[in-house]
Amino acid sequence: MAVIINMGKGANMIDFLIYALLAGLGVALVAGPLGCFVVWRRMAYFGDTLAHSALLGVSLGVLLNVDLGIAVTAVCLLMALGLVALDHQGVLALDTLLGILSHSSLAAGLVVISLLSDVRVDLMSLLFGDLLSVTKADLWVIYSGAGIAILLLATLWKSLISITVEPELAAVEGVKVARVRTALMVITALVIAIAMKIVGVLLITALLIIPAATARRISATPESMAMVASLVAMLAVVSGLGASWYIDTPAGPSIVISATLAFCLSLGLKQKG
Amino acid sequence: MNSPLIALESISKSFAEKNILQNVSMTVNRGEITTIIGPNGAGKSSLVRVILGLITPDQGNIKRSKDLVIGYMPQKIHIDPTLPISTCRFLQLANTSHDACHKALDLVGIPEVKNTPFHKLSGGEMQRALLARAILRQPNLLVLDEPVQGVDFNGQNALYGLIGEIRSSLNCGIVMVSHDLHLVMSATDHVICLNHHICCQGKPEQVTQDPAYLDIFGETALYNHHHNHQHSLQGKVSDDGGNHQHGEGCQHD
């Protein structure tokens, strides 16, 4: 009897682990190419701002009793589009604007959560991810989100590269620069919403930029850099999750540390291109 | 065939309440090189952006020929070194054909850099690569913003020669921005001297003798151009019967 119960429990644990692994790999797949754009276009701070606003999304979702995934995606999208509009106005330098929005949305998220006395929200899992609590439903959300993001990136790839290289040349050559740029913001918001579960709002940007920076060392074309970045991110997910399993470290931070180790190793390689 | 490629009619544009372009009219025809000269901050780049359709003027009309294809060579370009892109791949953003890209690099005289990362090109190579990208879409209008910037003197002459050859082979109209008329004198058909409004325009030899041109370019102009006339103490030239046209709204005589 006892043996059967143990076996059951063991199978359950394996399920957890497989869900966690699949979730992490799905996010890593799209984090590669998107992270490259974050690096090329110097959008790291922009990513941080959206990620921090995701916390505000969670707290508003709880407050208004809306599905958290929808709330987070909506707030990230609004923040992304709001940033595009404010940047156009040119009132403040973009990094100042990002600094204001980034930290005030993080603070607002924390304040609203603290006011929700009747709901217990696990702040640590929001900030640093909770990969091991991924459910089958989460997997569906993650893979549809990642699927849409990858599809959009693939469709717009040439235009995205073109506006990254030189937006005015791209515009003269017929690329709809504003539209493509907005699409990239939307994709970023979408990926941040699905990546939150994996590494939490404070570490999302790390999952985007560290694999891309690692891939740069050994890539001579934008495409190879995007693919290598995906591989590095997936490797980081596997080894981070392994560390979490064997030495009981938190999964999200372990994934980031694995990616950082890969980056340090890549520094020993000769720069390509 | 003889209709202008692009015609600007009374274009005005201001940024932050500052009039950058005032009442500017110009036309560009096929096979003709027009050079826009003027001091820093005269609105040359803004005028170029209006022609390119990158900024919309506050007032005025723009008529574009139906078959207009523009090739644009920006003043300079910065590509973040984190973006790995070879020169050939950079060109393929304008025209995906490998062959066309190699031919364009041959034409501008730098076939050897096709696999070189773009951010590692020298100043002169980069200008040539930008020119190659501009001609890759078989344009009938080439817009070149300070095409010889950062190129040494011999390189400048070679580049202007190249631009002249491209004009003949593509039979395209060319609009070029330059600081210095003397370098482009031989390579240009029409000169527009811009200082927010069009101060004077005409053939290069007319413009260099125009008081408005001399007012703007002052000493440099006096010392650099070939003297075939007398200057008064104010730097004015006695009228030699040149038939230059003043732009509308020109205050000087």
Coordinates of C-alpha atoms in Angstrom, one line a residue:
Chain A
M1 CA 0.0 0.0 0.0
A2 CA 2.7 2.4 1.1
V3 CA 4.6 1.5 -2.1
I4 CA 1.7 2.4 -4.3
I5 CA 1.2 5.8 -2.6
N6 CA 4.9 6.5 -3.0
M7 CA 4.8 5.6 -6.6
G8 CA 1.8 7.9 -7.1
K9 CA 3.5 10.7 -5.4
G10 CA 6.6 10.1 -7.5
A11 CA 4.6 10.3 -10.7
N12 CA 3.1 13.5 -9.6
M13 CA 6.5 15.0 -8.9
I14 CA 7.6 14.0 -12.4
D15 CA 4.5 15.7 -13.8
F16 CA 5.5 18.9 -12.0
L17 CA 9.0 18.7 -13.3
I18 CA 7.9 18.0 -16.9
Y19 CA 5.4 20.9 -16.8
A20 CA 8.1 23.2 -15.4
L21 CA 10.5 22.1 -18.0
L22 CA 8.1 22.5 -20.9
A23 CA 7.0 25.9 -19.6
G24 CA 10.6 27.0 -19.3
L25 CA 11.6 25.7 -22.7
G26 CA 8.6 27.5 -24.4
V27 CA 9.5 30.8 -22.9
A28 CA 13.2 30.3 -23.7
L29 CA 12.4 29.5 -27.3
V30 CA 10.9 33.0 -27.9
A31 CA 13.2 34.8 -25.4
G32 CA 16.1 34.1 -27.9
P33 CA 15.0 36.1 -30.9
L34 CA 13.1 38.7 -28.9
G35 CA 16.1 39.1 -26.6
C36 CA 18.3 39.8 -29.6
F37 CA 16.1 42.8 -30.5
V38 CA 16.2 44.0 -26.9
V39 CA 20.0 44.0 -27.2
W40 CA 20.3 45.4 -30.7
R41 CA 17.8 48.2 -30.1
R42 CA 19.0 48.8 -26.5
M43 CA 15.6 48.1 -25.1
A44 CA 16.7 46.5 -21.8
Y45 CA 15.3 49.3 -19.7
F46 CA 12.1 49.2 -21.8
G47 CA 11.8 45.5 -21.0
D48 CA 12.4 46.2 -17.3
T49 CA 9.6 48.8 -17.3
L50 CA 7.1 46.4 -18.9
A51 CA 8.1 43.7 -16.5
H52 CA 7.6 45.9 -13.5
S53 CA 4.3 47.0 -14.8
A54 CA 3.3 43.3 -14.9
L55 CA 3.3 43.3 -11.1
L56 CA 0.8 46.2 -11.2
G57 CA -1.2 44.0 -13.7
V58 CA -1.3 41.2 -11.1
S59 CA -2.4 43.4 -8.3
L60 CA -5.1 45.1 -10.4
G61 CA -6.2 41.6 -11.6
V62 CA -6.7 40.5 -8.0
L63 CA -8.4 43.7 -7.1
L64 CA -10.9 43.6 -9.9
N65 CA -11.2 39.8 -9.9
V66 CA -10.0 39.5 -13.5
D67 CA -8.0 36.5 -14.8
L68 CA -4.4 37.3 -13.9
G69 CA -3.0 36.4 -17.3
I70 CA -5.4 38.8 -19.0
A71 CA -4.8 41.5 -16.5
V72 CA -1.0 41.3 -16.8
T73 CA -1.1 41.2 -20.6
A74 CA -3.5 44.2 -20.7
V75 CA -1.4 46.3 -18.4
C76 CA 1.9 45.4 -20.2
L77 CA 0.3 46.3 -23.5
L78 CA -1.1 49.6 -22.3
M79 CA 2.2 50.5 -20.8
A80 CA 4.0 49.6 -24.1
L81 CA 1.6 51.7 -26.2
G82 CA 1.6 54.5 -23.6
L83 CA 5.4 54.6 -23.8
V84 CA 5.3 54.8 -27.6
A85 CA 2.9 57.8 -27.4
L86 CA 4.9 59.6 -24.7
D87 CA 8.2 59.0 -26.5
H88 CA 6.7 60.7 -29.6
Q89 CA 5.9 63.8 -27.5
G90 CA 9.5 64.1 -26.6
V91 CA 8.9 65.8 -23.3
L92 CA 11.6 63.9 -21.5
A93 CA 14.5 61.7 -22.5
L94 CA 13.3 58.2 -22.9
D95 CA 15.4 56.7 -20.1
T96 CA 14.1 59.2 -17.6
L97 CA 10.5 58.4 -18.7
L98 CA 11.2 54.7 -18.4
G99 CA 12.7 55.2 -15.0
I100 CA 9.6 57.0 -13.8
L101 CA 7.2 54.5 -15.2
S102 CA 9.3 51.5 -14.3
H103 CA 9.7 52.2 -10.6
S104 CA 6.3 53.8 -10.0
S105 CA 4.5 50.8 -11.5
L106 CA 6.6 48.5 -9.4
A107 CA 5.8 50.6 -6.3
A108 CA 2.1 50.9 -7.2
G109 CA 1.9 47.1 -7.7
L110 CA 3.5 46.5 -4.3
V111 CA 1.2 49.0 -2.6
V112 CA -2.0 47.6 -4.1
I113 CA -1.0 44.1 -3.2
S114 CA -0.3 45.1 0.4
L115 CA -3.8 46.7 0.6
L116 CA -5.5 43.4 -0.5
S117 CA -5.6 42.1 3.1
D118 CA -8.1 39.4 2.4
V119 CA -6.2 37.8 -0.4
R120 CA -2.9 36.1 0.1
V121 CA -0.5 36.9 -2.7
D122 CA 2.8 35.2 -2.8
L123 CA 5.0 38.2 -3.5
M124 CA 8.2 36.2 -3.8
S125 CA 6.8 34.0 -6.6
L126 CA 5.7 37.2 -8.5
L127 CA 9.1 38.8 -8.1
F128 CA 11.3 35.8 -8.8
G129 CA 9.0 33.3 -10.6
D130 CA 7.4 30.1 -9.5
L131 CA 8.2 27.6 -12.2
L132 CA 7.4 24.5 -10.1
S133 CA 3.8 25.6 -9.7
V134 CA 3.1 25.6 -13.5
T135 CA -0.2 23.8 -14.4
K136 CA -1.4 22.3 -17.6
A137 CA -3.6 25.4 -18.1
D138 CA -0.5 27.6 -17.7
L139 CA 1.3 25.5 -20.4
W140 CA -1.5 26.2 -22.8
V141 CA -1.2 29.9 -22.1
I142 CA 2.5 29.9 -22.4
Y143 CA 2.6 28.0 -25.6
S144 CA -0.1 30.0 -27.3
G145 CA 1.6 33.2 -26.2
A146 CA 5.0 32.0 -27.3
G147 CA 3.5 30.7 -30.6
I148 CA 1.9 34.0 -31.5
A149 CA 5.1 35.9 -30.6
I150 CA 7.3 33.6 -32.7
L151 CA 4.9 33.8 -35.6
L152 CA 4.8 37.6 -35.5
L153 CA 8.6 37.8 -35.2
A154 CA 9.1 35.4 -38.1
T155 CA 6.6 37.3 -40.3
L156 CA 8.1 40.7 -39.5
W157 CA 11.7 39.5 -39.4
K158 CA 13.0 41.4 -42.4
S159 CA 11.3 44.6 -41.6
L160 CA 12.4 44.4 -37.9
I161 CA 16.0 43.9 -39.0
S162 CA 15.6 46.8 -41.4
I163 CA 14.3 49.3 -38.9
T164 CA 16.9 48.2 -36.4
V165 CA 19.7 48.9 -38.8
E166 CA 18.4 52.3 -40.0
P167 CA 14.8 53.3 -39.6
E168 CA 14.9 56.2 -42.2
L169 CA 16.4 54.0 -44.9
A170 CA 13.8 51.4 -44.1
A171 CA 11.0 54.0 -44.4
V172 CA 12.3 55.2 -47.8
E173 CA 12.4 51.5 -48.9
G174 CA 8.7 51.1 -48.0
V175 CA 8.8 49.6 -44.5
K176 CA 5.9 50.8 -42.3
V177 CA 8.3 51.8 -39.5
A178 CA 5.8 52.9 -36.9
R179 CA 3.7 49.9 -37.4
V180 CA 6.6 47.4 -37.1
R181 CA 8.0 49.2 -34.1
T182 CA 4.6 49.1 -32.3
A183 CA 4.3 45.4 -33.2
L184 CA 7.7 44.8 -31.5
M185 CA 6.5 46.5 -28.4
V186 CA 3.3 44.4 -28.4
I187 CA 5.4 41.2 -28.8
T188 CA 7.6 42.3 -25.9
A189 CA 4.6 42.9 -23.7
L190 CA 3.2 39.5 -24.6
V191 CA 6.4 37.6 -23.9
I192 CA 6.9 39.4 -20.6
A193 CA 3.4 38.4 -19.6
I194 CA 4.1 34.7 -20.2
A195 CA 7.7 34.8 -18.9
M196 CA 6.5 36.2 -15.5
K197 CA 5.5 32.8 -14.3
I198 CA 9.0 31.4 -15.1
V199 CA 11.5 33.9 -13.7
G200 CA 9.3 36.6 -12.1
V201 CA 9.1 40.3 -12.9
L202 CA 12.5 41.2 -11.6
L203 CA 14.4 38.7 -13.7
I204 CA 12.6 38.7 -17.0
T205 CA 15.0 41.1 -18.7
A206 CA 17.9 38.9 -17.7
L207 CA 16.3 35.9 -19.5
L208 CA 16.0 38.2 -22.6
I209 CA 19.4 39.8 -22.7
I210 CA 21.9 37.3 -21.2
P211 CA 21.3 34.5 -23.8
A212 CA 21.4 37.1 -26.6
A213 CA 24.6 38.6 -25.3
T214 CA 26.1 35.1 -25.0
A215 CA 25.0 34.3 -28.6
R216 CA 26.7 37.4 -30.0
R217 CA 30.1 36.0 -29.4
I218 CA 29.7 33.1 -31.8
S219 CA 27.2 34.5 -34.4
A220 CA 27.9 36.2 -37.7
T221 CA 24.4 36.7 -38.9
P222 CA 21.2 38.0 -37.1
E223 CA 19.5 34.7 -37.6
S224 CA 22.2 32.6 -36.2
M225 CA 22.4 34.9 -33.2
A226 CA 18.6 34.5 -32.6
M227 CA 18.8 30.7 -32.8
V228 CA 21.9 30.4 -30.6
A229 CA 20.2 32.7 -28.1
S230 CA 17.2 30.4 -28.0
L231 CA 19.5 27.4 -27.4
V232 CA 21.4 29.2 -24.7
A233 CA 18.1 30.1 -22.9
M234 CA 16.8 26.6 -23.2
L235 CA 20.1 25.2 -21.8
A236 CA 19.8 27.7 -19.0
V237 CA 16.3 26.5 -18.3
V238 CA 17.3 22.8 -18.2
S239 CA 20.4 23.4 -16.0
G240 CA 18.6 25.9 -13.7
L241 CA 15.8 23.5 -13.2
G242 CA 18.3 20.7 -12.6
A243 CA 19.9 22.8 -9.9
S244 CA 16.6 23.5 -8.4
W245 CA 15.7 19.8 -8.3
Y246 CA 19.0 18.5 -6.9
I247 CA 20.2 21.2 -4.6
D248 CA 16.8 22.8 -3.9
T249 CA 17.6 26.3 -5.1
P250 CA 14.8 28.7 -6.4
A251 CA 14.1 27.8 -10.0
G252 CA 13.9 31.3 -11.6
P253 CA 17.2 32.7 -10.1
S254 CA 18.9 29.4 -10.9
I255 CA 18.0 29.7 -14.5
V256 CA 19.4 33.3 -14.6
I257 CA 22.6 32.1 -12.9
S258 CA 23.0 29.3 -15.5
A259 CA 22.6 31.8 -18.3
T260 CA 25.2 34.1 -16.7
L261 CA 27.6 31.2 -16.4
A262 CA 27.1 30.5 -20.1
F263 CA 27.8 34.2 -20.8
C264 CA 31.0 34.1 -18.8
L265 CA 32.2 31.0 -20.7
S266 CA 31.4 32.7 -24.0
L267 CA 33.8 35.5 -23.1
G268 CA 36.6 33.1 -23.6
L269 CA 35.6 32.6 -27.3
K270 CA 36.8 34.7 -30.1
Q271 CA 34.2 37.3 -31.2
K272 CA 32.7 36.5 -34.6
G273 CA 31.6 39.1 -37.1
Chain B
M1 CA 9.0 61.1 -69.7
N2 CA 9.7 64.8 -69.4
S3 CA 7.5 65.4 -66.4
P4 CA 9.5 66.2 -63.3
L5 CA 10.2 63.3 -60.9
I6 CA 9.2 65.4 -58.0
A7 CA 7.9 68.9 -57.7
L8 CA 7.7 70.8 -54.4
E9 CA 5.4 73.8 -54.3
S10 CA 5.8 76.5 -51.6
I11 CA 6.8 74.1 -48.8
S12 CA 6.9 75.4 -45.3
K13 CA 7.8 73.5 -42.2
S14 CA 8.5 74.6 -38.6
F15 CA 9.8 72.7 -35.6
A16 CA 9.1 74.0 -32.1
E17 CA 7.8 77.3 -33.5
K18 CA 11.0 77.7 -35.5
N19 CA 10.6 78.1 -39.2
I20 CA 13.0 75.6 -40.8
L21 CA 11.7 75.8 -44.3
Q22 CA 9.9 78.8 -45.7
N23 CA 8.1 78.8 -49.0
V24 CA 10.5 76.4 -50.8
S25 CA 9.7 75.4 -54.3
M26 CA 11.9 73.1 -56.4
T27 CA 11.6 70.5 -59.1
V28 CA 13.9 67.6 -59.9
N29 CA 14.0 66.2 -63.4
R30 CA 15.3 62.9 -64.8
G31 CA 19.0 62.8 -65.6
E32 CA 19.7 66.1 -63.7
I33 CA 21.8 66.6 -60.7
T34 CA 20.5 69.2 -58.2
T35 CA 22.7 70.2 -55.3
I36 CA 21.4 71.9 -52.2
I37 CA 24.0 74.0 -50.4
G38 CA 23.6 76.1 -47.4
P39 CA 25.2 76.7 -43.9
N40 CA 24.7 74.5 -41.0
G41 CA 21.1 74.5 -39.7
A42 CA 19.8 76.0 -42.9
G43 CA 17.2 73.3 -43.3
K44 CA 19.0 71.2 -45.9
S45 CA 18.4 67.9 -44.2
S46 CA 14.8 68.8 -43.4
L47 CA 14.3 69.6 -47.1
V48 CA 15.7 66.2 -48.0
R49 CA 13.3 64.6 -45.5
V50 CA 10.4 66.3 -47.1
I51 CA 11.5 65.0 -50.5
L52 CA 11.9 61.5 -49.1
G53 CA 8.4 61.7 -47.5
L54 CA 9.8 61.2 -44.0
I55 CA 8.3 64.5 -42.7
T56 CA 5.1 66.1 -43.8
P57 CA 5.3 69.8 -44.5
D58 CA 2.9 72.2 -42.7
Q59 CA 2.1 74.0 -45.9
G60 CA 2.6 73.4 -49.6
N61 CA 2.1 70.6 -52.1
I62 CA 4.4 67.8 -53.3
K63 CA 3.8 66.2 -56.6
R64 CA 5.5 62.9 -57.1
S65 CA 5.8 61.1 -60.5
K66 CA 3.7 57.9 -60.5
D67 CA 6.8 55.8 -61.2
L68 CA 9.0 57.5 -58.6
V69 CA 11.4 55.1 -56.9
I70 CA 13.8 56.8 -54.5
G71 CA 17.2 55.5 -53.5
Y72 CA 18.4 57.3 -50.3
M73 CA 21.9 57.6 -49.0
P74 CA 21.8 59.0 -45.4
Q75 CA 24.5 61.3 -44.1
K76 CA 25.9 58.6 -41.8
I77 CA 24.8 55.5 -40.2
H78 CA 25.5 53.8 -36.9
I79 CA 24.9 50.1 -36.5
D80 CA 25.2 48.7 -33.0
P81 CA 28.2 46.3 -33.0
T82 CA 26.0 43.8 -31.2
L83 CA 24.1 43.3 -34.4
P84 CA 26.1 40.9 -36.6
I85 CA 25.5 41.9 -40.2
S86 CA 27.8 41.5 -43.2
T87 CA 27.9 44.2 -45.8
C88 CA 26.2 41.9 -48.4
R89 CA 23.4 41.2 -45.9
F90 CA 23.1 45.0 -45.2
L91 CA 22.6 45.5 -48.9
Q92 CA 20.1 42.7 -49.1
L93 CA 17.7 44.7 -46.9
A94 CA 17.1 46.8 -50.0
N95 CA 17.2 44.0 -52.6
T96 CA 17.2 40.4 -51.7
S97 CA 19.1 39.3 -54.8
H98 CA 22.6 38.2 -54.0
D99 CA 23.8 38.9 -57.5
A100 CA 22.4 42.4 -57.5
C101 CA 24.2 43.1 -54.2
H102 CA 27.5 41.8 -55.6
K103 CA 27.1 43.9 -58.7
A104 CA 26.3 47.0 -56.7
L105 CA 29.4 46.5 -54.6
D106 CA 31.5 46.0 -57.9
L107 CA 30.0 49.2 -59.3
V108 CA 31.0 51.3 -56.3
G109 CA 34.4 49.8 -56.3
I110 CA 34.4 47.8 -53.0
P111 CA 33.8 44.1 -54.1
E112 CA 36.2 42.9 -51.5
V113 CA 34.1 43.9 -48.4
K114 CA 31.0 41.8 -49.2
N115 CA 31.6 39.5 -46.2
T116 CA 33.0 42.1 -43.9
P117 CA 30.9 43.0 -40.9
F118 CA 29.2 46.3 -41.7
H119 CA 30.3 48.0 -38.5
K120 CA 34.0 47.3 -39.4
L121 CA 34.0 49.2 -42.7
S122 CA 36.2 52.3 -43.0
G123 CA 34.6 55.7 -43.4
G124 CA 35.1 55.7 -47.2
E125 CA 33.9 52.1 -47.6
M126 CA 30.8 52.8 -45.6
Q127 CA 29.9 55.8 -47.8
R128 CA 30.3 53.5 -50.9
A129 CA 28.3 50.8 -49.3
L130 CA 25.5 53.2 -48.5
L131 CA 25.6 54.4 -52.1
A132 CA 25.4 50.8 -53.3
R133 CA 22.3 50.3 -51.1
A134 CA 20.8 53.4 -52.5
I135 CA 21.1 52.2 -56.2
L136 CA 19.9 48.7 -55.5
R137 CA 16.3 49.3 -56.0
Q138 CA 16.9 50.7 -59.5
P139 CA 15.8 54.2 -58.4
N140 CA 14.9 57.0 -60.8
L141 CA 15.6 59.5 -58.0
L142 CA 18.7 59.3 -55.9
V143 CA 18.8 61.4 -52.7
L144 CA 22.3 61.8 -51.3
D145 CA 22.7 63.6 -48.0
E146 CA 26.3 64.8 -47.7
P147 CA 27.6 61.8 -49.7
V148 CA 31.3 62.5 -49.2
Q149 CA 31.3 63.2 -45.5
G150 CA 34.3 61.8 -43.7
V151 CA 36.1 60.9 -47.0
D152 CA 39.5 62.3 -47.8
F153 CA 40.0 64.7 -50.7
N154 CA 40.9 62.1 -53.4
G155 CA 38.1 59.9 -52.2
Q156 CA 35.7 62.8 -52.5
N157 CA 36.7 63.4 -56.1
A158 CA 36.3 59.7 -56.9
L159 CA 32.9 59.5 -55.2
Y160 CA 31.6 62.5 -57.2
G161 CA 32.9 60.9 -60.3
L162 CA 31.1 57.7 -59.4
I163 CA 27.9 59.6 -58.7
G164 CA 28.1 61.2 -62.2
E165 CA 28.6 57.8 -63.7
I166 CA 25.6 56.4 -61.9
R167 CA 23.5 59.3 -63.1
S168 CA 24.3 58.4 -66.7
S169 CA 23.9 54.6 -66.3
L170 CA 20.5 54.8 -64.4
N171 CA 19.4 58.0 -66.1
C172 CA 18.1 59.1 -62.7
G173 CA 17.6 62.4 -61.2
I174 CA 19.9 63.2 -58.2
V175 CA 19.4 65.5 -55.3
M176 CA 22.5 66.0 -53.3
V177 CA 23.2 68.0 -50.1
S178 CA 26.6 69.6 -49.7
H179 CA 28.4 72.0 -47.5
D180 CA 30.8 73.1 -50.2
L181 CA 29.8 74.0 -53.7
H182 CA 33.3 74.1 -55.1
L183 CA 33.8 70.3 -54.8
V184 CA 30.6 69.6 -56.7
M185 CA 30.8 72.4 -59.2
S186 CA 31.7 70.1 -62.1
A187 CA 29.3 67.4 -61.1
T188 CA 26.1 69.4 -60.8
D189 CA 23.6 70.9 -63.2
H190 CA 21.5 73.0 -60.8
V191 CA 22.3 74.5 -57.5
I192 CA 19.9 75.6 -54.8
C193 CA 21.3 77.8 -52.1
L194 CA 19.2 77.3 -49.0
N195 CA 19.0 79.3 -45.8
H196 CA 15.5 78.4 -44.6
H197 CA 14.2 79.9 -47.8
I198 CA 15.8 79.6 -51.3
C199 CA 18.2 82.4 -51.5
C200 CA 19.2 81.8 -55.0
Q201 CA 19.4 79.1 -57.5
G202 CA 20.6 78.4 -61.0
K203 CA 23.7 76.9 -62.7
P204 CA 26.7 76.6 -60.4
E205 CA 28.7 79.4 -62.1
Q206 CA 25.7 81.7 -61.6
V207 CA 25.1 80.9 -58.0
T208 CA 28.8 81.4 -57.0
Q209 CA 28.5 84.9 -58.3
D210 CA 25.2 85.6 -56.6
P211 CA 25.4 88.2 -53.7
A212 CA 23.1 86.0 -51.6
Y213 CA 25.5 83.1 -52.0
L214 CA 28.4 85.3 -51.1
D215 CA 26.6 86.7 -48.1
I216 CA 26.1 83.2 -46.7
F217 CA 29.4 81.7 -47.6
G218 CA 31.4 84.9 -47.2
E219 CA 35.1 84.5 -46.9
T220 CA 35.3 80.8 -47.8
A221 CA 33.5 81.5 -51.0
L222 CA 35.7 84.5 -51.8
Y223 CA 38.8 82.6 -51.3
N224 CA 37.9 79.3 -52.9
H225 CA 36.1 80.1 -56.1
H226 CA 37.6 81.2 -59.3
H227 CA 37.6 84.9 -59.6
N228 CA 36.2 86.1 -62.9
H229 CA 34.8 89.4 -61.6
Q230 CA 35.5 92.2 -59.1
H231 CA 34.3 92.2 -55.5
S232 CA 33.2 95.4 -53.8
L233 CA 34.4 96.0 -50.3
Q234 CA 31.2 94.4 -48.9
G235 CA 31.9 91.2 -50.8
K236 CA 29.2 92.0 -53.4
V237 CA 29.8 91.3 -57.0
S238 CA 29.1 93.7 -59.7
D239 CA 26.3 92.4 -61.9
D240 CA 27.8 90.5 -64.7
G241 CA 24.5 90.0 -66.4
G242 CA 24.0 86.5 -64.9
N243 CA 20.4 85.5 -65.0
H244 CA 20.1 83.9 -61.6
Q245 CA 16.7 83.6 -60.0
H246 CA 15.9 84.8 -56.6
G247 CA 13.6 82.7 -54.4
E248 CA 10.3 84.1 -53.5
G249 CA 10.4 86.1 -50.3
C250 CA 14.0 87.0 -50.9
Q251 CA 14.8 90.3 -49.3
H252 CA 18.1 91.1 -50.8
D253 CA 18.7 92.6 -54.2

